[in-house]
């Protein structure tokens, strides 16, 4: 009985960590995509303003 409870605990722990890392990876990926998508034009605009 105790070993079954221990297995369940480790499974839940693993599942929680797995889900957190998955969500974390998605969030980081979205942030990185938004930065690379928005960052390049913003830098171009800033450099144009500096040139003028």
Backbone as a printed PyTorch tensor [residue, N CA C, xyz], in Angstrom:
tensor([[[  0.8400,  -1.2070,   0.0000],
         [  0.0000,   0.0000,   0.0000],
         [  0.8780,   1.2620,   0.0000]],

        [[  1.8960,   1.2380,   0.8360],
         [  2.7770,   2.4030,   0.9360],
         [  3.5540,   2.6210,  -0.3580]],

        [[  4.0000,   1.5110,  -0.9620],
         [  4.7730,   1.6240,  -2.2020],
         [  3.9010,   2.1750,  -3.3330]],

        [[  2.6350,   1.7930,  -3.3380],
         [  1.7130,   2.2970,  -4.3590],
         [  1.5170,   3.8050,  -4.1890]],

        [[  1.3980,   4.2410,  -2.9350],
         [  1.2330,   5.6620,  -2.6490],
         [  2.4860,   6.4300,  -3.0680]],

        [[  3.6500,   5.8150,  -2.8230],
         [  4.9180,   6.4420,  -3.1860],
         [  5.0200,   6.5810,  -4.7020]],

        [[  4.6240,   5.5250,  -5.4150],
         [  4.6410,   5.5680,  -6.8790],
         [  3.7240,   6.6720,  -7.3910]],

        [[  2.5540,   6.7750,  -6.7830],
         [  1.5870,   7.7960,  -7.1850],
         [  2.1610,   9.1910,  -6.9440]],

        [[  2.8500,   9.3600,  -5.8150],
         [  3.4570,  10.6450,  -5.4720],
         [  4.5110,  11.0310,  -6.5020]],

        [[  5.3880,  10.0810,  -6.8270],
         [  6.4530,  10.3540,  -7.8010],
         [  5.8740,  10.6290,  -9.1800]],

        [[  4.8100,   9.9030,  -9.5350],
         [  4.1650,  10.1110, -10.8300],
         [  3.5740,  11.5170, -10.9200]],

        [[  2.8920,  11.9470,  -9.8470],
         [  2.3110,  13.2900,  -9.8150],
         [  3.4030,  14.3500,  -9.8590]],

        [[  4.4950,  14.1110,  -9.1360],
         [  5.6200,  15.0430,  -9.1270],
         [  6.2050,  15.1750, -10.5310]],

        [[  6.4180,  14.0290, -11.1760],
         [  6.9680,  14.0080, -12.5310],
         [  6.0300,  14.7200, -13.5020]],

        [[  4.7350,  14.4370, -13.3650],
         [  3.7330,  15.0400, -14.2440],
         [  3.7150,  16.5590, -14.0730]],

        [[  3.7870,  17.0140, -12.8170],
         [  3.7840,  18.4490, -12.5350],
         [  5.0010,  19.1230, -13.1460]],

        [[  6.1800,  18.5260, -12.9300],
         [  7.4220,  19.0870, -13.4790],
         [  7.3660,  19.0950, -14.9980]],

        [[  6.8740,  17.9960, -15.5740],
         [  6.7760,  17.8750, -17.0350],
         [  5.8580,  18.9490, -17.6130]],

        [[  4.7200,  19.1620, -16.9560],
         [  3.7690,  20.1730, -17.4210],
         [  4.3520,  21.5720, -17.2690]],

        [[  5.0190,  21.8230, -16.1380],
         [  5.6140,  23.1390, -15.8990],
         [  6.6890,  23.4420, -16.9340]],

        [[  7.5400,  22.4480, -17.2330],
         [  8.6020,  22.6650, -18.2210],
         [  7.9880,  22.8580, -19.6030]],

        [[  6.9180,  22.1340, -19.8890],
         [  6.2370,  22.2870, -21.1740],
         [  5.6440,  23.6740, -21.3240]],

        [[  4.9710,  24.1430, -20.2660],
         [  4.3780,  25.4830, -20.2810],
         [  5.4890,  26.5310, -20.3390]],

        [[  6.5430,  26.3060, -19.5580],
         [  7.6770,  27.2330, -19.5570],
         [  8.3160,  27.3410, -20.9300]],

        [[  8.4710,  26.1980, -21.5960],
         [  9.0570,  26.1880, -22.9380],
         [  8.1600,  26.9390, -23.9190]],

        [[  6.8510,  26.7490, -23.7920],
         [  5.9080,  27.4500, -24.6730],
         [  5.9810,  28.9580, -24.4490]],

        [[  6.0030,  29.3540, -23.1740],
         [  6.0540,  30.7820, -22.8470],
         [  7.3460,  31.3970, -23.3640]],

        [[  8.4870,  30.7210, -23.0980],
         [  9.7770,  31.2220, -23.5700],
         [  9.8000,  31.2870, -25.0860]],

        [[  9.2570,  30.2740, -25.7320],
         [  9.2000,  30.2400, -27.1950],
         [  8.3770,  31.3890, -27.7400]],

        [[  7.2350,  31.6520, -27.1150],
         [  6.3810,  32.7590, -27.5590],
         [  7.0780,  34.0970, -27.3660]],

        [[  7.7240,  34.2770, -26.2140],
         [  8.4490,  35.5220, -25.9380],
         [  9.5570,  35.7090, -26.9700]],

        [[ 10.3030,  34.6320, -27.2460],
         [ 11.4170,  34.7020, -28.1960],
         [ 10.9100,  35.0360, -29.5920]],

        [[  9.7970,  34.4100, -29.9830],
         [  9.2250,  34.6710, -31.3080],
         [  8.7550,  36.1170, -31.4120]],

        [[  8.0920,  36.6140, -30.3630],
         [  7.5970,  37.9860, -30.3840],
         [  8.7600,  38.9720, -30.4090]],

        [[  9.8200,  38.6830, -29.6650],
         [ 10.9840,  39.5680, -29.6470],
         [ 11.6590,  39.5960, -31.0140]],

        [[ 11.8430,  38.4250, -31.6260],
         [ 12.5150,  38.3620, -32.9240],
         [ 11.6360,  38.9820, -34.0080]],

        [[ 10.3100,  38.8800, -33.8540],
         [  9.3900,  39.4410, -34.8430],
         [  9.2720,  40.9600, -34.6750]],

        [[  9.1370,  41.4210, -33.4250],
         [  8.9480,  42.8480, -33.1640],
         [ 10.2800,  43.5850, -33.0390]],

        [[ 11.3090,  42.8890, -32.5960],
         [ 12.5950,  43.5330, -32.3110],
         [ 13.2800,  44.0550, -33.5580]],

        [[ 13.2540,  43.2950, -34.6420],
         [ 13.9720,  43.6950, -35.8570],
         [ 13.4120,  44.9920, -36.4470]],

        [[ 12.0980,  45.1030, -36.6860],
         [ 11.5620,  46.3590, -37.2210],
         [ 11.7850,  47.5370, -36.2770]],

        [[ 11.6590,  47.2850, -34.9690],
         [ 11.8350,  48.3490, -33.9860],
         [ 13.2700,  48.8750, -34.0570]],

        [[ 14.2440,  47.9570, -34.1510],
         [ 15.6450,  48.3560, -34.2640],
         [ 15.8690,  49.1440, -35.5460]],

        [[ 15.2340,  48.7200, -36.6340],
         [ 15.3790,  49.4130, -37.9170],
         [ 14.8260,  50.8290, -37.8160]],

        [[ 13.6700,  50.9740, -37.1590],
         [ 13.0570,  52.2990, -36.9920],
         [ 13.9580,  53.1850, -36.1520]],

        [[ 14.4940,  52.6490, -35.0630],
         [ 15.3710,  53.4150, -34.1720],
         [ 16.6170,  53.8630, -34.9300]],

        [[ 17.2170,  52.9590, -35.7000],
         [ 18.4370,  53.3010, -36.4370],
         [ 18.1490,  54.3610, -37.5010]],

        [[ 16.9670,  54.3210, -38.1180],
         [ 16.5880,  55.3360, -39.1100],
         [ 16.4270,  56.6980, -38.4400]],

        [[ 15.8220,  56.7080, -37.2560],
         [ 15.6340,  57.9620, -36.5240],
         [ 16.9810,  58.5520, -36.1320]],

        [[ 17.9190,  57.7070, -35.7360],
         [ 19.2520,  58.1620, -35.3420],
         [ 19.9750,  58.7520, -36.5560]],

        [[ 19.8340,  58.1150, -37.7100],
         [ 20.4890,  58.5920, -38.9350],
         [ 19.9790,  59.9730, -39.3340]],

        [[ 18.6870,  60.2140, -39.1610],
         [ 18.1100,  61.5170, -39.5100],
         [ 18.5540,  62.5600, -38.4870]]])
